[in-house]
Amino acid sequence: MNPISALYVPGDRPDRFDKAAASGADLVILDLEDAVADRAKGEALDNIVSWLASPPQVALQVRVNPGAAHEIRAIRATGAHCGLRIPKVDDARKLDAIAYLADGLPLTALIESARGLEVAASIAAHPAVHEIALGEADLASDVGSVDASVRDHMRMRLLIAARSAGLDAPMLSAYPAIQDLDGLRTDTERGRALGLRGRVAVHPKQIPVIKEVFAPSDEERAWARAVIKALKQGGVATLPDGQMVDPAMLGRARSLLRP
């Protein structure tokens, strides 16, 4: 199942690890980077390595620090099946050494600069990259704008890069205003309308909103079933409501019915 909700947890807060796993998020991201002060990064890595020795049954990723090869080695040595989130990727060639260290662990490449966005297609095409994601706060700082049209442009650029490489649509970045659930809903609905898949969260209270926005409606599921049924024989068909459908619509129909 492709996750539609993910939850960041600071690595220096081990008291939150089990709570995050039980939060209902489809993916838990243990963070060693921005959420952890420099003085606490060593302790955070120890916490994560210890917890990964017997992790719960939940999809896991660890966001490492740029250039921190020792973090990747330590995570890999646990034997846990988890992904690695690689921050500030701006050159596909730099991923070769990271992929060697990861030794098969799937990589999520975070695009957080204008340079990274310009070469996002080549990053997405790297064989070790299973997913790309947008670091919207860093990218907004780099380009000097938080305007909604600029944000939409960045999201669309990343979406096209992912799909052109055969990857799933990216998830939306975290919405930092934890108490503003209405704002979260509005922005998440906008992201879904643009074609993005799911969203990462920084607090468990954001998870239900994200899941609700990205859950297919009854009408969408009914449409998907009708399309698949109508196109069993191939070619072009007409639904009972008069809508013409063709095989180009099968991909969306199947994704709406995916568990």
PDB file of N, CA and C in Angstrom, residues 157-203:
ATOM      1  N   ARG A 157       6.206  20.839 -10.683  1.00  0.00           N
ATOM      2  CA  ARG A 157       7.507  20.450 -11.230  1.00  0.00           C
ATOM      3  C   ARG A 157       7.946  19.115 -10.629  1.00  0.00           C
ATOM      4  N   LEU A 158       7.742  18.968  -9.337  1.00  0.00           N
ATOM      5  CA  LEU A 158       8.154  17.727  -8.684  1.00  0.00           C
ATOM      6  C   LEU A 158       7.280  16.556  -9.120  1.00  0.00           C
ATOM      7  N   LEU A 159       5.987  16.809  -9.275  1.00  0.00           N
ATOM      8  CA  LEU A 159       5.073  15.762  -9.723  1.00  0.00           C
ATOM      9  C   LEU A 159       5.479  15.236 -11.094  1.00  0.00           C
ATOM     10  N   ILE A 160       5.762  16.127 -12.028  1.00  0.00           N
ATOM     11  CA  ILE A 160       6.139  15.712 -13.379  1.00  0.00           C
ATOM     12  C   ILE A 160       7.458  14.948 -13.357  1.00  0.00           C
ATOM     13  N   ALA A 161       8.400  15.398 -12.529  1.00  0.00           N
ATOM     14  CA  ALA A 161       9.681  14.699 -12.421  1.00  0.00           C
ATOM     15  C   ALA A 161       9.483  13.272 -11.909  1.00  0.00           C
ATOM     16  N   ALA A 162       8.637  13.125 -10.901  1.00  0.00           N
ATOM     17  CA  ALA A 162       8.391  11.795 -10.341  1.00  0.00           C
ATOM     18  C   ALA A 162       7.726  10.879 -11.350  1.00  0.00           C
ATOM     19  N   ARG A 163       6.666  11.348 -11.962  1.00  0.00           N
ATOM     20  CA  ARG A 163       5.919  10.504 -12.878  1.00  0.00           C
ATOM     21  C   ARG A 163       6.724  10.176 -14.134  1.00  0.00           C
ATOM     22  N   SER A 164       7.563  11.114 -14.591  1.00  0.00           N
ATOM     23  CA  SER A 164       8.375  10.838 -15.772  1.00  0.00           C
ATOM     24  C   SER A 164       9.403   9.745 -15.508  1.00  0.00           C
ATOM     25  N   ALA A 165       9.760   9.551 -14.228  1.00  0.00           N
ATOM     26  CA  ALA A 165      10.697   8.493 -13.851  1.00  0.00           C
ATOM     27  C   ALA A 165       9.984   7.213 -13.441  1.00  0.00           C
ATOM     28  N   GLY A 166       8.662   7.200 -13.545  1.00  0.00           N
ATOM     29  CA  GLY A 166       7.902   6.014 -13.175  1.00  0.00           C
ATOM     30  C   GLY A 166       7.667   5.870 -11.693  1.00  0.00           C
ATOM     31  N   LEU A 167       7.898   6.942 -10.925  1.00  0.00           N
ATOM     32  CA  LEU A 167       7.661   6.913  -9.480  1.00  0.00           C
ATOM     33  C   LEU A 167       6.243   7.365  -9.167  1.00  0.00           C
ATOM     34  N   ASP A 168       5.780   7.000  -7.971  1.00  0.00           N
ATOM     35  CA  ASP A 168       4.488   7.498  -7.516  1.00  0.00           C
ATOM     36  C   ASP A 168       4.536   9.015  -7.357  1.00  0.00           C
ATOM     37  N   ALA A 169       3.379   9.631  -7.410  1.00  0.00           N
ATOM     38  CA  ALA A 169       3.302  11.066  -7.144  1.00  0.00           C
ATOM     39  C   ALA A 169       3.863  11.355  -5.761  1.00  0.00           C
ATOM     40  N   PRO A 170       4.535  12.487  -5.581  1.00  0.00           N
ATOM     41  CA  PRO A 170       5.100  12.827  -4.276  1.00  0.00           C
ATOM     42  C   PRO A 170       4.013  13.114  -3.238  1.00  0.00           C
ATOM     43  N   MET A 171       4.408  13.015  -1.987  1.00  0.00           N
ATOM     44  CA  MET A 171       3.567  13.469  -0.897  1.00  0.00           C
ATOM     45  C   MET A 171       3.813  14.949  -0.656  1.00  0.00           C
ATOM     46  N   LEU A 172       2.812  15.628  -0.119  1.00  0.00           N
ATOM     47  CA  LEU A 172       2.960  17.025   0.251  1.00  0.00           C
ATOM     48  C   LEU A 172       3.881  17.180   1.459  1.00  0.00           C
ATOM     49  N   SER A 173       4.565  18.306   1.518  1.00  0.00           N
ATOM     50  CA  SER A 173       5.400  18.628   2.672  1.00  0.00           C
ATOM     51  C   SER A 173       4.546  18.857   3.916  1.00  0.00           C
ATOM     52  N   ALA A 174       5.219  18.897   5.049  1.00  0.00           N
ATOM     53  CA  ALA A 174       4.525  19.143   6.306  1.00  0.00           C
ATOM     54  C   ALA A 174       3.912  20.533   6.329  1.00  0.00           C
ATOM     55  N   TYR A 175       2.751  20.638   6.962  1.00  0.00           N
ATOM     56  CA  TYR A 175       2.079  21.919   7.179  1.00  0.00           C
ATOM     57  C   TYR A 175       2.446  22.360   8.590  1.00  0.00           C
ATOM     58  N   PRO A 176       3.236  23.435   8.754  1.00  0.00           N
ATOM     59  CA  PRO A 176       3.828  23.735  10.060  1.00  0.00           C
ATOM     60  C   PRO A 176       2.877  24.312  11.098  1.00  0.00           C
ATOM     61  N   ALA A 177       1.744  24.887  10.682  1.00  0.00           N
ATOM     62  CA  ALA A 177       0.818  25.507  11.634  1.00  0.00           C
ATOM     63  C   ALA A 177      -0.039  24.409  12.270  1.00  0.00           C
ATOM     64  N   ILE A 178       0.446  23.841  13.347  1.00  0.00           N
ATOM     65  CA  ILE A 178      -0.168  22.642  13.928  1.00  0.00           C
ATOM     66  C   ILE A 178      -1.613  22.870  14.348  1.00  0.00           C
ATOM     67  N   GLN A 179      -1.922  24.035  14.885  1.00  0.00           N
ATOM     68  CA  GLN A 179      -3.273  24.292  15.394  1.00  0.00           C
ATOM     69  C   GLN A 179      -4.266  24.657  14.295  1.00  0.00           C
ATOM     70  N   ASP A 180      -3.778  24.988  13.118  1.00  0.00           N
ATOM     71  CA  ASP A 180      -4.644  25.462  12.029  1.00  0.00           C
ATOM     72  C   ASP A 180      -5.091  24.284  11.160  1.00  0.00           C
ATOM     73  N   LEU A 181      -6.038  23.521  11.673  1.00  0.00           N
ATOM     74  CA  LEU A 181      -6.501  22.345  10.942  1.00  0.00           C
ATOM     75  C   LEU A 181      -7.328  22.730   9.720  1.00  0.00           C
ATOM     76  N   ASP A 182      -8.005  23.873   9.776  1.00  0.00           N
ATOM     77  CA  ASP A 182      -8.745  24.332   8.600  1.00  0.00           C
ATOM     78  C   ASP A 182      -7.778  24.706   7.473  1.00  0.00           C
ATOM     79  N   GLY A 183      -6.709  25.389   7.825  1.00  0.00           N
ATOM     80  CA  GLY A 183      -5.701  25.722   6.828  1.00  0.00           C
ATOM     81  C   GLY A 183      -5.036  24.479   6.268  1.00  0.00           C
ATOM     82  N   LEU A 184      -4.782  23.514   7.143  1.00  0.00           N
ATOM     83  CA  LEU A 184      -4.223  22.230   6.699  1.00  0.00           C
ATOM     84  C   LEU A 184      -5.149  21.572   5.686  1.00  0.00           C
ATOM     85  N   ARG A 185      -6.430  21.547   5.983  1.00  0.00           N
ATOM     86  CA  ARG A 185      -7.387  20.914   5.076  1.00  0.00           C
ATOM     87  C   ARG A 185      -7.411  21.628   3.716  1.00  0.00           C
ATOM     88  N   THR A 186      -7.470  22.951   3.750  1.00  0.00           N
ATOM     89  CA  THR A 186      -7.541  23.710   2.499  1.00  0.00           C
ATOM     90  C   THR A 186      -6.306  23.467   1.633  1.00  0.00           C
ATOM     91  N   ASP A 187      -5.128  23.525   2.248  1.00  0.00           N
ATOM     92  CA  ASP A 187      -3.898  23.342   1.483  1.00  0.00           C
ATOM     93  C   ASP A 187      -3.745  21.894   1.016  1.00  0.00           C
ATOM     94  N   THR A 188      -4.191  20.950   1.826  1.00  0.00           N
ATOM     95  CA  THR A 188      -4.105  19.545   1.439  1.00  0.00           C
ATOM     96  C   THR A 188      -5.053  19.240   0.290  1.00  0.00           C
ATOM     97  N   GLU A 189      -6.256  19.829   0.329  1.00  0.00           N
ATOM     98  CA  GLU A 189      -7.187  19.661  -0.779  1.00  0.00           C
ATOM     99  C   GLU A 189      -6.608  20.234  -2.069  1.00  0.00           C
ATOM    100  N   ARG A 190      -5.897  21.356  -1.947  1.00  0.00           N
ATOM    101  CA  ARG A 190      -5.253  21.942  -3.122  1.00  0.00           C
ATOM    102  C   ARG A 190      -4.188  20.992  -3.672  1.00  0.00           C
ATOM    103  N   GLY A 191      -3.401  20.412  -2.788  1.00  0.00           N
ATOM    104  CA  GLY A 191      -2.376  19.469  -3.221  1.00  0.00           C
ATOM    105  C   GLY A 191      -2.956  18.245  -3.891  1.00  0.00           C
ATOM    106  N   ARG A 192      -4.060  17.745  -3.350  1.00  0.00           N
ATOM    107  CA  ARG A 192      -4.707  16.591  -3.975  1.00  0.00           C
ATOM    108  C   ARG A 192      -5.226  16.949  -5.359  1.00  0.00           C
ATOM    109  N   ALA A 193      -5.810  18.129  -5.497  1.00  0.00           N
ATOM    110  CA  ALA A 193      -6.322  18.567  -6.789  1.00  0.00           C
ATOM    111  C   ALA A 193      -5.203  18.680  -7.818  1.00  0.00           C
ATOM    112  N   LEU A 194      -3.993  18.999  -7.369  1.00  0.00           N
ATOM    113  CA  LEU A 194      -2.850  19.099  -8.279  1.00  0.00           C
ATOM    114  C   LEU A 194      -2.299  17.730  -8.671  1.00  0.00           C
ATOM    115  N   GLY A 195      -2.698  16.686  -7.945  1.00  0.00           N
ATOM    116  CA  GLY A 195      -2.248  15.343  -8.294  1.00  0.00           C
ATOM    117  C   GLY A 195      -1.268  14.732  -7.330  1.00  0.00           C
ATOM    118  N   LEU A 196      -0.988  15.406  -6.222  1.00  0.00           N
ATOM    119  CA  LEU A 196      -0.048  14.837  -5.262  1.00  0.00           C
ATOM    120  C   LEU A 196      -0.728  13.763  -4.417  1.00  0.00           C
ATOM    121  N   ARG A 197       0.109  12.942  -3.757  1.00  0.00           N
ATOM    122  CA  ARG A 197      -0.385  11.759  -3.043  1.00  0.00           C
ATOM    123  C   ARG A 197      -0.003  11.864  -1.559  1.00  0.00           C
ATOM    124  N   GLY A 198      -0.966  12.156  -0.726  1.00  0.00           N
ATOM    125  CA  GLY A 198      -0.717  12.122   0.701  1.00  0.00           C
ATOM    126  C   GLY A 198       0.089  13.307   1.208  1.00  0.00           C
ATOM    127  N   ARG A 199       0.367  13.261   2.524  1.00  0.00           N
ATOM    128  CA  ARG A 199       1.077  14.384   3.153  1.00  0.00           C
ATOM    129  C   ARG A 199       1.805  13.909   4.406  1.00  0.00           C
ATOM    130  N   VAL A 200       2.934  14.530   4.680  1.00  0.00           N
ATOM    131  CA  VAL A 200       3.627  14.271   5.938  1.00  0.00           C
ATOM    132  C   VAL A 200       3.119  15.256   6.984  1.00  0.00           C
ATOM    133  N   ALA A 201       3.150  14.824   8.224  1.00  0.00           N
ATOM    134  CA  ALA A 201       2.651  15.636   9.335  1.00  0.00           C
ATOM    135  C   ALA A 201       3.739  15.808  10.380  1.00  0.00           C
ATOM    136  N   VAL A 202       3.567  16.840  11.217  1.00  0.00           N
ATOM    137  CA  VAL A 202       4.497  17.065  12.321  1.00  0.00           C
ATOM    138  C   VAL A 202       3.809  16.885  13.665  1.00  0.00           C
ATOM    139  N   HIS A 203       2.508  16.550  13.643  1.00  0.00           N
ATOM    140  CA  HIS A 203       1.775  16.298  14.891  1.00  0.00           C
ATOM    141  C   HIS A 203       0.674  15.289  14.594  1.00  0.00           C
TER     142      HIS A 203
END
